[in-house]
Short mmCIF file of C-alpha atoms and ligand atoms in Angstrom, two decimals:
data_model
loop_
_atom_site.label_atom_id
_atom_site.label_comp_id
_atom_site.label_asym_id
_atom_site.label_seq_id
_atom_site.Cartn_x
_atom_site.Cartn_y
_atom_site.Cartn_z
CA UNK W 59 -8.08 8.51 -76.63
CA UNK W 60 -10.30 5.46 -77.04
CA UNK W 61 -10.08 2.90 -74.23
CA UNK W 62 -9.15 -0.63 -75.17
CA UNK W 63 -9.85 -3.62 -73.01
CA UNK W 64 -7.71 -6.65 -73.64
CA UNK W 65 -9.01 -9.59 -71.64
CA UNK W 66 -6.42 -12.02 -70.32
CA UNK W 67 -8.43 -14.96 -71.62
CA UNK W 68 -7.34 -17.44 -74.23
CA UNK W 69 -9.56 -17.07 -77.33
CA UNK W 70 -12.18 -14.85 -75.66
CA UNK W 71 -12.27 -11.13 -76.49
CA UNK W 72 -14.09 -8.16 -75.01
CA UNK W 73 -16.55 -8.09 -77.95
CA UNK W 74 -17.48 -11.69 -77.16
CA UNK W 75 -19.22 -10.47 -73.99
CA UNK W 76 -21.90 -9.11 -76.34
CA UNK W 77 -22.22 -12.39 -78.29
CA UNK W 78 -24.44 -14.91 -76.58
CA UNK W 79 -22.98 -17.67 -78.75
CA UNK W 80 -19.53 -17.00 -77.22
CA UNK W 81 -20.54 -16.94 -73.56
CA UNK W 82 -20.25 -20.75 -73.12
CA UNK W 83 -16.58 -20.32 -74.01
CA UNK W 84 -16.14 -17.92 -71.08
CA UNK W 85 -17.90 -20.44 -68.87
CA UNK W 86 -15.51 -23.15 -70.09
CA UNK W 87 -12.48 -20.94 -69.42
CA UNK W 88 -13.61 -20.48 -65.83
CA UNK W 89 -14.24 -24.18 -65.45
CA UNK W 90 -10.72 -25.02 -66.65
CA UNK W 91 -9.24 -22.35 -64.41
CA UNK W 92 -11.15 -23.69 -61.40
CA UNK W 93 -9.96 -27.21 -62.15
CA UNK W 94 -6.39 -25.91 -62.06
CA UNK W 95 -6.92 -24.13 -58.75
CA UNK W 96 -8.86 -26.67 -56.75
CA UNK W 97 -9.84 -30.01 -58.30
CA UNK W 98 -12.05 -31.07 -55.39
CA UNK W 99 -13.99 -27.80 -55.43
CA UNK W 100 -14.38 -28.01 -59.19
CA UNK W 101 -15.79 -31.56 -58.87
CA UNK W 102 -18.34 -30.40 -56.26
CA UNK W 103 -19.21 -27.41 -58.43
CA UNK W 104 -19.67 -29.52 -61.59
CA UNK W 105 -21.99 -31.81 -59.71
CA UNK W 106 -23.96 -28.77 -58.52
CA UNK W 107 -24.12 -27.28 -62.01
CA UNK W 108 -25.35 -30.63 -63.32
CA UNK W 109 -28.30 -30.54 -60.94
CA UNK W 110 -26.79 -32.29 -57.93
CA UNK W 111 -28.80 -31.71 -54.82
CA UNK W 112 -27.33 -29.05 -52.57
CA UNK W 113 -29.43 -26.93 -50.25
CA UNK W 114 -29.12 -24.71 -47.21
CA UNK W 115 -25.69 -24.34 -45.60
CA UNK W 116 -24.09 -26.84 -48.00
CA UNK W 117 -25.16 -24.83 -51.03
CA UNK W 118 -24.11 -21.58 -49.34
CA UNK W 119 -20.63 -22.84 -48.52
CA UNK W 120 -20.15 -24.17 -52.06
CA UNK W 121 -21.30 -20.88 -53.62
CA UNK W 122 -19.04 -18.85 -51.32
CA UNK W 123 -16.05 -21.05 -52.19
CA UNK W 124 -16.78 -20.64 -55.92
CA UNK W 125 -17.30 -16.89 -55.49
CA UNK W 126 -13.79 -16.53 -54.00
CA UNK W 127 -12.42 -18.22 -57.11
CA UNK W 128 -14.67 -16.27 -59.45
CA UNK W 129 -13.34 -12.99 -58.08
CA UNK W 130 -9.73 -14.09 -58.61
CA UNK W 131 -10.58 -15.28 -62.13
CA UNK W 132 -12.25 -12.02 -63.14
CA UNK W 133 -9.57 -9.86 -61.51
CA UNK W 134 -6.97 -11.71 -63.58
CA UNK W 135 -9.04 -11.61 -66.78
CA UNK W 136 -9.65 -7.86 -66.55
CA UNK W 137 -6.23 -7.00 -65.09
CA UNK W 138 -7.74 -5.11 -62.16
CA UNK W 139 -5.55 -6.41 -59.37
CA UNK W 140 -4.55 -2.88 -58.41
CA UNK W 141 -8.16 -1.79 -57.92
CA UNK W 142 -9.04 -4.89 -55.94
CA UNK W 143 -5.92 -4.75 -53.78
CA UNK W 144 -6.41 -1.04 -53.06
CA UNK W 145 -9.93 -1.63 -51.75
CA UNK W 146 -8.85 -4.69 -49.82
CA UNK W 147 -5.96 -2.79 -48.23
CA UNK W 148 -8.31 0.02 -47.14
CA UNK W 149 -10.66 -2.56 -45.64
CA UNK W 150 -7.82 -4.38 -43.87
CA UNK W 151 -6.32 -1.16 -42.54
CA UNK W 152 -9.64 -0.27 -40.93
CA UNK W 153 -10.03 -3.71 -39.36
CA UNK W 154 -8.49 -2.36 -36.14
CA UNK W 155 -11.47 -0.03 -35.68
CA UNK W 156 -13.94 -2.90 -35.85
CA UNK W 157 -11.78 -5.13 -33.64
CA UNK W 158 -11.51 -2.28 -31.10
CA UNK W 159 -15.30 -2.05 -31.02
CA UNK W 160 -15.81 -5.79 -30.75
CA UNK W 161 -13.06 -6.66 -28.29
CA UNK W 162 -12.82 -3.56 -26.14
CA UNK W 163 -15.71 -1.12 -26.41
CA UNK W 164 -18.52 -3.67 -26.19
CA UNK W 165 -16.92 -5.41 -23.23
CA UNK W 166 -15.70 -2.41 -21.24
CA UNK W 167 -18.50 0.07 -21.82
CA UNK W 168 -20.91 -1.94 -19.73
CA UNK W 169 -18.36 -2.90 -17.10
CA UNK W 170 -17.26 0.43 -15.84
CA UNK W 171 -19.67 2.07 -13.44
CA UNK W 172 -17.81 4.76 -11.50
CA UNK W 173 -17.29 8.22 -12.95
CA UNK W 174 -13.84 8.78 -14.47
CA UNK W 175 -11.58 10.91 -12.27
CA UNK W 176 -10.52 13.06 -15.23
CA UNK W 177 -12.70 14.72 -17.81
CA UNK W 178 -12.59 14.16 -21.56
CA UNK W 179 -10.56 17.30 -22.31
CA UNK W 180 -7.83 16.04 -20.01
CA UNK W 181 -7.92 12.43 -21.19
CA UNK W 182 -8.15 12.80 -24.95
CA UNK W 183 -4.70 14.40 -25.53
CA UNK W 184 -3.16 11.41 -23.72
CA UNK W 185 -4.11 9.22 -26.69
CA UNK W 186 -1.91 10.48 -29.51
CA UNK W 187 -3.20 10.94 -33.05
CA UNK W 188 -1.20 9.05 -35.65
CA UNK W 189 0.10 10.63 -38.84
CA UNK W 190 -2.22 10.22 -41.85
CA UNK W 191 -4.98 8.77 -39.68
CA UNK W 192 -8.21 10.03 -38.20
CA UNK W 193 -8.52 10.04 -34.42
CA UNK W 194 -10.90 7.07 -34.29
CA UNK W 195 -8.33 4.93 -36.06
CA UNK W 196 -5.57 6.30 -33.80
CA UNK W 197 -7.53 5.35 -30.67
CA UNK W 198 -8.12 1.85 -32.06
CA UNK W 199 -4.43 1.51 -32.85
CA UNK W 200 -3.57 2.70 -29.32
CA UNK W 201 -5.69 -0.19 -28.02
CA UNK W 202 -3.96 -2.72 -30.31
CA UNK W 203 -0.50 -1.56 -29.21
CA UNK W 204 -1.43 -1.51 -25.51
CA UNK W 205 -3.01 -4.98 -25.75
CA UNK W 206 -0.07 -6.48 -27.61
CA UNK W 207 2.37 -4.98 -25.11
CA UNK W 208 0.21 -6.09 -22.16
CA UNK W 209 0.32 -2.48 -20.93
CA UNK W 210 -2.29 -2.45 -18.15
CA UNK W 211 -1.81 1.26 -17.41
CA UNK W 212 -2.59 2.23 -21.00
CA UNK W 213 -5.62 -0.06 -21.10
CA UNK W 214 -6.89 1.50 -17.87
CA UNK W 215 -6.38 4.96 -19.40
CA UNK W 216 -8.32 3.85 -22.48
CA UNK W 217 -11.15 2.56 -20.34
CA UNK W 218 -11.32 5.88 -18.53
CA UNK W 219 -11.25 7.70 -21.87
CA UNK W 220 -14.02 5.44 -23.20
CA UNK W 221 -16.28 6.27 -20.32
CA UNK W 222 -15.64 9.98 -20.69
CA UNK W 223 -16.19 9.77 -24.46
CA UNK W 224 -19.56 8.06 -24.08
CA UNK W 225 -20.89 9.79 -20.97
CA UNK W 226 -19.93 13.44 -21.27
CA UNK W 227 -21.18 16.12 -23.65
CA UNK W 228 -17.62 16.98 -24.70
CA UNK W 229 -16.80 13.30 -25.34
CA UNK W 230 -19.95 12.66 -27.33
CA UNK W 231 -19.37 15.79 -29.42
CA UNK W 232 -15.75 14.86 -30.16
CA UNK W 233 -16.61 11.28 -31.12
CA UNK W 234 -19.85 11.96 -32.96
CA UNK W 235 -20.19 9.62 -35.94
CA UNK W 236 -17.61 7.11 -34.69
CA UNK W 237 -18.79 3.64 -35.60
CA UNK W 238 -16.66 2.06 -32.87
CA UNK W 239 -18.70 3.79 -30.17
CA UNK W 240 -22.12 3.48 -31.82
CA UNK W 241 -23.93 0.57 -30.24
CA UNK W 242 -27.27 -0.80 -31.48
CA UNK W 243 -30.31 0.88 -29.97
CA UNK W 244 -33.51 -0.82 -28.85
CA UNK W 245 -36.30 -0.66 -31.44
CA UNK W 246 -39.51 1.04 -30.34
CA UNK W 247 -41.95 0.15 -33.10
CA UNK W 248 -44.31 2.86 -32.00
CA UNK W 249 -41.69 5.59 -32.12
CA UNK W 250 -39.81 4.68 -35.28
CA UNK W 251 -39.77 8.34 -36.30
CA UNK W 252 -38.67 10.60 -33.43
CA UNK W 253 -41.21 13.37 -32.90
CA UNK W 254 -41.49 16.42 -30.65
CA UNK W 255 -44.41 18.69 -29.75
CA UNK W 256 -44.69 21.79 -31.92
CA UNK W 257 -43.78 24.69 -29.61
CA UNK W 258 -46.66 26.95 -28.62
CA UNK W 259 -49.35 24.59 -29.96
CA UNK W 260 -52.18 23.73 -27.63
CA UNK W 261 -53.77 21.23 -30.00
CA UNK W 262 -50.99 18.67 -29.45
CA UNK W 263 -49.54 18.85 -32.93
CA UNK W 264 -46.17 17.12 -33.31
CA UNK W 265 -43.34 17.35 -35.80
CA UNK W 266 -40.20 15.42 -36.65
CA UNK W 267 -37.43 15.84 -34.11
CA UNK W 268 -34.75 16.13 -36.80
CA UNK W 269 -34.32 19.37 -38.68
CA UNK W 270 -36.19 19.11 -42.01
CA UNK W 271 -34.08 18.43 -45.07
CA UNK W 272 -34.97 20.94 -47.73
CA UNK W 273 -35.08 19.56 -51.26
CA UNK W 274 -33.41 21.96 -53.64
CA UNK W 275 -33.21 20.44 -57.11
CA UNK W 276 -32.90 16.76 -57.93
CA UNK W 277 -29.54 15.77 -56.59
CA UNK W 278 -29.19 12.98 -54.05
CA UNK W 279 -29.95 14.42 -50.63
CA UNK W 280 -28.42 11.68 -48.53
CA UNK W 281 -24.73 10.97 -48.66
CA UNK W 282 -23.45 7.48 -49.29
CA UNK W 283 -22.04 5.72 -46.27
CA UNK W 284 -18.27 5.38 -46.21
CA UNK W 285 -16.37 2.10 -46.20
CA UNK W 286 -15.98 2.17 -42.41
CA UNK W 287 -19.70 2.71 -41.82
CA UNK W 288 -20.53 -0.09 -44.25
CA UNK W 289 -18.05 -2.51 -42.71
CA UNK W 290 -19.52 -1.66 -39.30
CA UNK W 291 -22.81 -3.04 -40.63
CA UNK W 292 -21.11 -6.07 -42.21
CA UNK W 293 -19.47 -6.92 -38.87
CA UNK W 294 -22.79 -6.45 -37.07
CA UNK W 295 -24.28 -9.24 -39.22
CA UNK W 296 -23.92 -12.70 -37.67
CA UNK W 297 -23.94 -14.56 -41.03
CA UNK W 298 -26.98 -16.70 -40.36
CA UNK W 299 -26.73 -18.81 -43.53
CA UNK W 300 -24.54 -21.37 -41.79
CA UNK W 301 -27.59 -22.69 -39.89
CA UNK W 302 -30.29 -21.70 -42.42
CA UNK W 303 -31.25 -18.86 -40.08
CA UNK W 304 -30.91 -16.12 -42.68
CA UNK W 305 -34.42 -14.84 -42.19
CA UNK W 306 -33.51 -11.60 -43.96
CA UNK W 307 -33.48 -13.64 -47.18
CA UNK W 308 -36.17 -16.22 -46.61
CA UNK W 309 -38.50 -14.58 -44.09
CA UNK W 310 -39.20 -15.11 -40.42
CA UNK W 311 -41.26 -18.30 -40.16
CA UNK W 312 -44.35 -18.15 -37.96
CA UNK W 313 -44.03 -20.00 -34.67
CA UNK W 314 -47.07 -22.08 -35.45
CA UNK W 315 -48.42 -23.12 -38.79
CA UNK W 316 -47.32 -21.80 -42.12
CA UNK W 317 -46.44 -18.32 -43.31
CA UNK W 318 -44.39 -15.60 -41.68
CA UNK W 319 -44.30 -13.85 -38.35
CA UNK W 320 -45.52 -10.27 -38.15
CA UNK W 321 -43.77 -7.48 -36.25
CA UNK W 322 -45.63 -5.36 -33.65
CA UNK W 323 -46.85 -3.12 -36.48
CA UNK W 324 -48.38 -6.19 -38.11
CA UNK W 325 -45.94 -6.07 -41.00
CA UNK W 326 -45.33 -9.55 -42.36
CA UNK W 327 -41.65 -10.48 -42.03
CA UNK W 328 -41.39 -12.15 -45.40
CA UNK W 329 -37.74 -11.27 -46.09
CA UNK W 330 -36.22 -10.29 -49.41
CA UNK W 331 -38.72 -10.73 -52.27
CA UNK W 332 -35.84 -12.01 -54.42
CA UNK W 333 -34.40 -14.24 -51.68
CA UNK W 334 -31.09 -12.55 -52.30
CA UNK W 335 -28.21 -14.40 -50.64
CA UNK W 336 -27.51 -11.62 -48.19
CA UNK W 337 -25.62 -13.48 -45.50
CA UNK W 338 -23.34 -15.11 -48.09
CA UNK W 339 -22.63 -11.72 -49.70
CA UNK W 340 -21.81 -10.19 -46.30
CA UNK W 341 -19.41 -13.07 -45.63
CA UNK W 342 -17.60 -12.40 -48.90
CA UNK W 343 -17.43 -8.66 -48.24
CA UNK W 344 -16.10 -9.30 -44.73
CA UNK W 345 -13.35 -11.42 -46.23
CA UNK W 346 -12.36 -8.72 -48.73
CA UNK W 347 -13.98 -10.37 -51.75
CA UNK W 348 -16.14 -7.48 -52.91
CA UNK W 349 -16.46 -8.65 -56.52
CA UNK W 350 -17.36 -12.13 -55.26
CA UNK W 351 -19.98 -10.49 -53.03
CA UNK W 352 -21.38 -8.63 -56.04
CA UNK W 353 -21.62 -11.88 -58.01
CA UNK W 354 -23.42 -13.48 -55.06
CA UNK W 355 -25.98 -10.66 -54.94
CA UNK W 356 -26.41 -10.76 -58.73
CA UNK W 357 -27.25 -14.45 -58.62
CA UNK W 358 -30.72 -13.46 -57.41
CA UNK W 359 -30.74 -9.73 -58.12
CA UNK W 360 -28.81 -8.96 -61.32
CA UNK W 361 -30.25 -5.44 -61.59
CA UNK W 362 -29.27 -4.39 -58.10
CA UNK W 363 -28.51 -0.82 -59.22
CA UNK W 364 -32.30 -0.48 -59.10
CA UNK W 365 -32.57 -1.72 -55.51
CA UNK W 366 -30.25 -1.17 -52.56
CA UNK W 367 -29.96 1.90 -50.41
CA UNK W 368 -33.39 3.39 -49.63
CA UNK W 369 -35.35 1.54 -52.32
CA UNK W 370 -36.58 -1.54 -50.50
CA UNK W 371 -35.96 -2.69 -46.94
CA UNK W 372 -38.07 -5.83 -46.58
CA UNK W 373 -34.84 -7.70 -45.78
CA UNK W 374 -34.01 -5.30 -42.94
CA UNK W 375 -37.46 -5.60 -41.46
CA UNK W 376 -36.96 -9.37 -41.28
CA UNK W 377 -33.42 -9.31 -39.87
CA UNK W 378 -32.83 -11.56 -36.88
CA UNK W 379 -32.41 -8.41 -34.76
CA UNK W 380 -36.04 -7.64 -34.03
CA UNK W 381 -35.58 -5.84 -30.71
CA UNK W 382 -32.71 -3.58 -31.70
CA UNK W 383 -31.45 -1.85 -34.82
CA UNK W 384 -31.36 -4.31 -37.74
CA UNK W 385 -28.37 -4.73 -40.03
CA UNK W 386 -28.56 -2.05 -42.71
CA UNK W 387 -28.54 -4.52 -45.60
CA UNK W 388 -29.46 -2.10 -48.43
CA UNK W 389 -26.58 0.15 -47.39
CA UNK W 390 -24.16 -2.77 -47.65
CA UNK W 391 -25.60 -3.82 -51.01
CA UNK W 392 -25.18 -0.38 -52.52
CA UNK W 393 -21.65 -0.08 -51.16
CA UNK W 394 -20.66 -3.44 -52.69
CA UNK W 395 -22.01 -2.27 -56.05
CA UNK W 396 -20.34 1.13 -55.95
CA UNK W 397 -17.05 -0.30 -54.69
CA UNK W 398 -16.83 -2.49 -57.80
CA UNK W 399 -18.13 0.18 -60.17
CA UNK W 400 -15.36 2.48 -58.97
CA UNK W 401 -12.67 -0.03 -59.92
CA UNK W 402 -10.93 0.34 -63.24
CA UNK W 403 -13.28 -1.38 -65.74
CA UNK W 404 -15.84 -1.63 -62.92
CA UNK W 405 -18.77 -1.02 -65.26
CA UNK W 406 -17.54 -3.80 -67.56
CA UNK W 407 -17.20 -6.19 -64.62
CA UNK W 408 -20.76 -5.46 -63.59
CA UNK W 409 -21.94 -5.89 -67.19
CA UNK W 410 -20.07 -9.19 -67.50
CA UNK W 411 -21.88 -10.56 -64.48
CA UNK W 412 -25.22 -9.63 -66.05
CA UNK W 413 -24.27 -11.78 -69.06
CA UNK W 414 -22.47 -14.62 -67.32
CA UNK W 415 -22.62 -15.56 -63.68
CA UNK W 416 -21.41 -19.09 -62.94
CA UNK W 417 -22.99 -18.94 -59.46
CA UNK W 418 -26.37 -19.05 -61.18
CA UNK W 419 -26.78 -22.65 -62.21
CA UNK W 420 -30.31 -22.07 -63.54
CA UNK W 421 -29.11 -19.50 -66.10
CA UNK W 422 -25.30 -19.18 -66.04
CA UNK W 423 -25.12 -17.20 -69.30
CA UNK W 424 -27.43 -15.43 -71.72
CA UNK W 425 -28.92 -17.65 -74.38
CA UNK W 426 -28.78 -16.77 -78.11
CA UNK W 427 -31.86 -15.24 -79.76
CA UNK W 428 -34.62 -17.85 -79.91
CA UNK W 429 -36.62 -16.23 -82.74
CA UNK W 430 -39.49 -15.06 -80.53
CA UNK W 431 -40.19 -11.44 -79.74
CA UNK W 432 -41.96 -9.93 -76.76
CA UNK W 433 -43.44 -6.53 -75.97
CA UNK W 434 -42.89 -5.25 -72.47
CA UNK W 435 -45.26 -2.47 -71.47
CA UNK W 436 -43.76 -0.21 -68.83
CA UNK W 437 -40.04 0.48 -68.47
CA UNK W 438 -39.98 1.08 -64.74
CA UNK W 439 -38.17 -1.24 -62.30
CA UNK W 440 -40.56 -4.17 -62.86
CA UNK W 441 -40.55 -3.71 -66.64
CA UNK W 442 -36.82 -3.44 -67.13
CA UNK W 443 -36.21 -6.38 -64.78
CA UNK W 444 -38.64 -8.47 -66.81
CA UNK W 445 -36.95 -7.32 -70.02
CA UNK W 446 -33.58 -8.37 -68.63
CA UNK W 447 -34.77 -11.87 -67.76
CA UNK W 448 -36.48 -12.28 -71.16
CA UNK W 449 -33.24 -11.27 -72.90
CA UNK W 450 -31.32 -13.80 -70.79
CA UNK W 451 -33.72 -16.49 -72.03
CA UNK W 452 -33.08 -15.50 -75.64
CA UNK W 453 -36.21 -13.51 -76.45
CA UNK W 454 -36.18 -10.34 -78.48
CA UNK W 455 -37.63 -7.52 -76.37
CA UNK W 456 -39.30 -4.25 -77.26
CA UNK W 457 -40.11 -2.14 -74.22
CA UNK W 458 -42.40 0.91 -74.17
CA UNK W 459 -43.32 3.39 -71.48
CA UNK W 460 -45.85 6.18 -71.01
CA UNK W 461 -43.04 8.59 -70.20
CA UNK W 462 -41.15 10.16 -73.08
CA UNK W 463 -37.73 8.55 -72.84
CA UNK W 464 -34.72 9.96 -74.63
CA UNK W 465 -32.27 7.49 -76.17
CA UNK W 466 -28.99 7.07 -74.34
CA UNK W 467 -26.35 9.60 -75.53
CA UNK W 468 -25.05 8.55 -78.96
CA UNK W 469 -21.44 9.39 -78.12
CA UNK W 470 -21.56 6.79 -75.35
CA UNK W 471 -23.93 4.14 -76.73
CA UNK W 472 -24.73 3.03 -80.26
CA UNK W 473 -28.24 2.31 -81.59
CA UNK W 474 -28.24 -1.19 -80.05
CA UNK W 475 -27.54 0.25 -76.60
CA UNK W 476 -24.00 -1.08 -76.62
CA UNK W 477 -21.22 1.25 -75.41
CA UNK W 478 -19.22 2.61 -78.33
CA UNK W 479 -16.08 1.70 -76.39
CA UNK W 480 -15.32 -0.14 -73.15
CA UNK W 481 -15.97 1.97 -70.08
CA UNK W 482 -12.77 2.26 -68.10
CA UNK W 483 -14.00 4.79 -65.56
CA UNK W 484 -17.69 4.66 -64.67
CA UNK W 485 -17.72 8.31 -63.66
CA UNK W 486 -17.39 9.15 -67.39
CA UNK W 487 -21.05 8.06 -67.62
CA UNK W 488 -22.19 10.07 -64.61
CA UNK W 489 -24.00 13.38 -64.95
CA UNK W 490 -25.13 15.93 -62.37
CA UNK W 491 -28.61 14.64 -61.48
CA UNK W 492 -29.93 18.20 -61.46
CA UNK W 493 -29.03 18.62 -65.15
CA UNK W 494 -29.78 15.15 -66.45
CA UNK W 495 -32.58 14.53 -69.00
CA UNK W 496 -34.76 11.42 -68.86
CA UNK W 497 -32.97 8.67 -70.69
CA UNK W 498 -32.90 4.93 -70.82
CA UNK W 499 -35.60 4.04 -68.30
CA UNK W 500 -39.20 4.84 -67.56
CA UNK W 501 -41.74 4.73 -64.77
CA UNK W 502 -40.73 5.54 -61.25
CA UNK W 503 -37.11 4.92 -62.23
CA UNK W 504 -37.30 8.28 -64.00
CA UNK W 505 -39.97 10.35 -62.36
CA UNK W 506 -39.24 9.19 -58.80
CA UNK W 507 -37.38 11.80 -56.81
CA UNK W 508 -33.67 11.21 -56.65
CA UNK W 509 -33.41 10.89 -52.88
CA UNK W 510 -34.52 7.31 -53.45
CA UNK W 511 -32.32 6.28 -56.31
CA UNK W 512 -29.13 7.44 -57.93
CA UNK W 513 -30.20 7.80 -61.57
CA UNK W 514 -26.60 7.65 -62.66
CA UNK W 515 -26.97 3.93 -62.12
S1 SF4 H 92 -28.69 -9.47 -42.08
FE1 SF4 H 92 -29.63 -10.10 -40.11
S2 SF4 H 92 -30.82 -11.99 -40.54
FE2 SF4 H 92 -29.47 -11.57 -42.31
S3 SF4 H 92 -27.67 -12.85 -41.96
FE3 SF4 H 92 -27.20 -10.82 -41.11
S4 SF4 H 92 -27.86 -10.86 -38.96
FE4 SF4 H 92 -28.75 -12.66 -39.97
#
């Protein structure tokens, strides 16, 4: 049965998203909605949109405040409250794990020195597992309950358990992969890849310490991090935008003179090439505003499906944490994207933000065709990004590539590249990467091996 998407917007229909001439109407609907929600914020925002000066932390706080509202507006327009609330509830439920790490593990793990009297096998059963919960969550909940009850005996038991979990083979094995017990490690720039001597070699040859991952076919070889792992990274971030210290976005300034600092490997710490508002996006994700976070990222990086996890990590290299593990920013970015894509109408929400993003005052919506055509040679990441920005400015674009590119499947997209019907479930577009033929893009976006990029994007 064909999907229909009825937008809850007065006078603006789904088809209008594809009509540049109609996009100002969507912008006006948001403006009116914002005025009804918060007149003072709307006044600040109008001034900003009209070119009012706003930089650094002031601009960040305004954009974050508007992004909260934008998420609520879009959730209402697309009727996706259930999807949003489901994700938010999962995030909130897991908050105990991150609080346990922050308030208990980090403080107690360094404090306790003496060996626990009991071993892990004896201690672990004393912390009961909860129904419908993994043991990490159960332990965190045990801490919440003991703290709230002021139960010193239970907190002492938990401290003993913590020591046994972190300092015994049995404890480490049982808690392997727990984010609450994983603390940042010091960075050794000259041993970034762990290596070991090849056994029986006199010549001093070395090899990677980890077992090699064998590539068999073209499927993704690294799993996506889960919500808990991603939120662990979000909570590790210290949200540096509030004092213009977000060097992941803008680069690490040199101590003297102009330019950027270099790390011990002489890599220039220039930050994100797009100056993506990373800290602001992390703040929104922390607060449960995942769609707002996506809009914040798309302000500077509208084609983020082509970046993110394992594509580029210039931001990570420039993170404020230079002596220990940096925040895994690309991992967070990809999770924000996939979280929204997995919502009902998630693809359409993403598409909408490519056409209209009120956080972007320089180009809030796509302009109508301006009568001038351009030829873009190369349809890899640089080419299709350029094509996108030319289209936003109203140019006609023809794009060519040396690779033979098949048209997108006709049952899903018509000759203009427009979906034949709204996409309710993005997984309807997904294909096994092993079986997929080249379609839609060129360059490294197609011939690059899939460990680096999920071509279903
Ligand atoms: S990612 Fe690093 S540099 Fe960027 S805001 Fe977070 S802690 Fe600061």
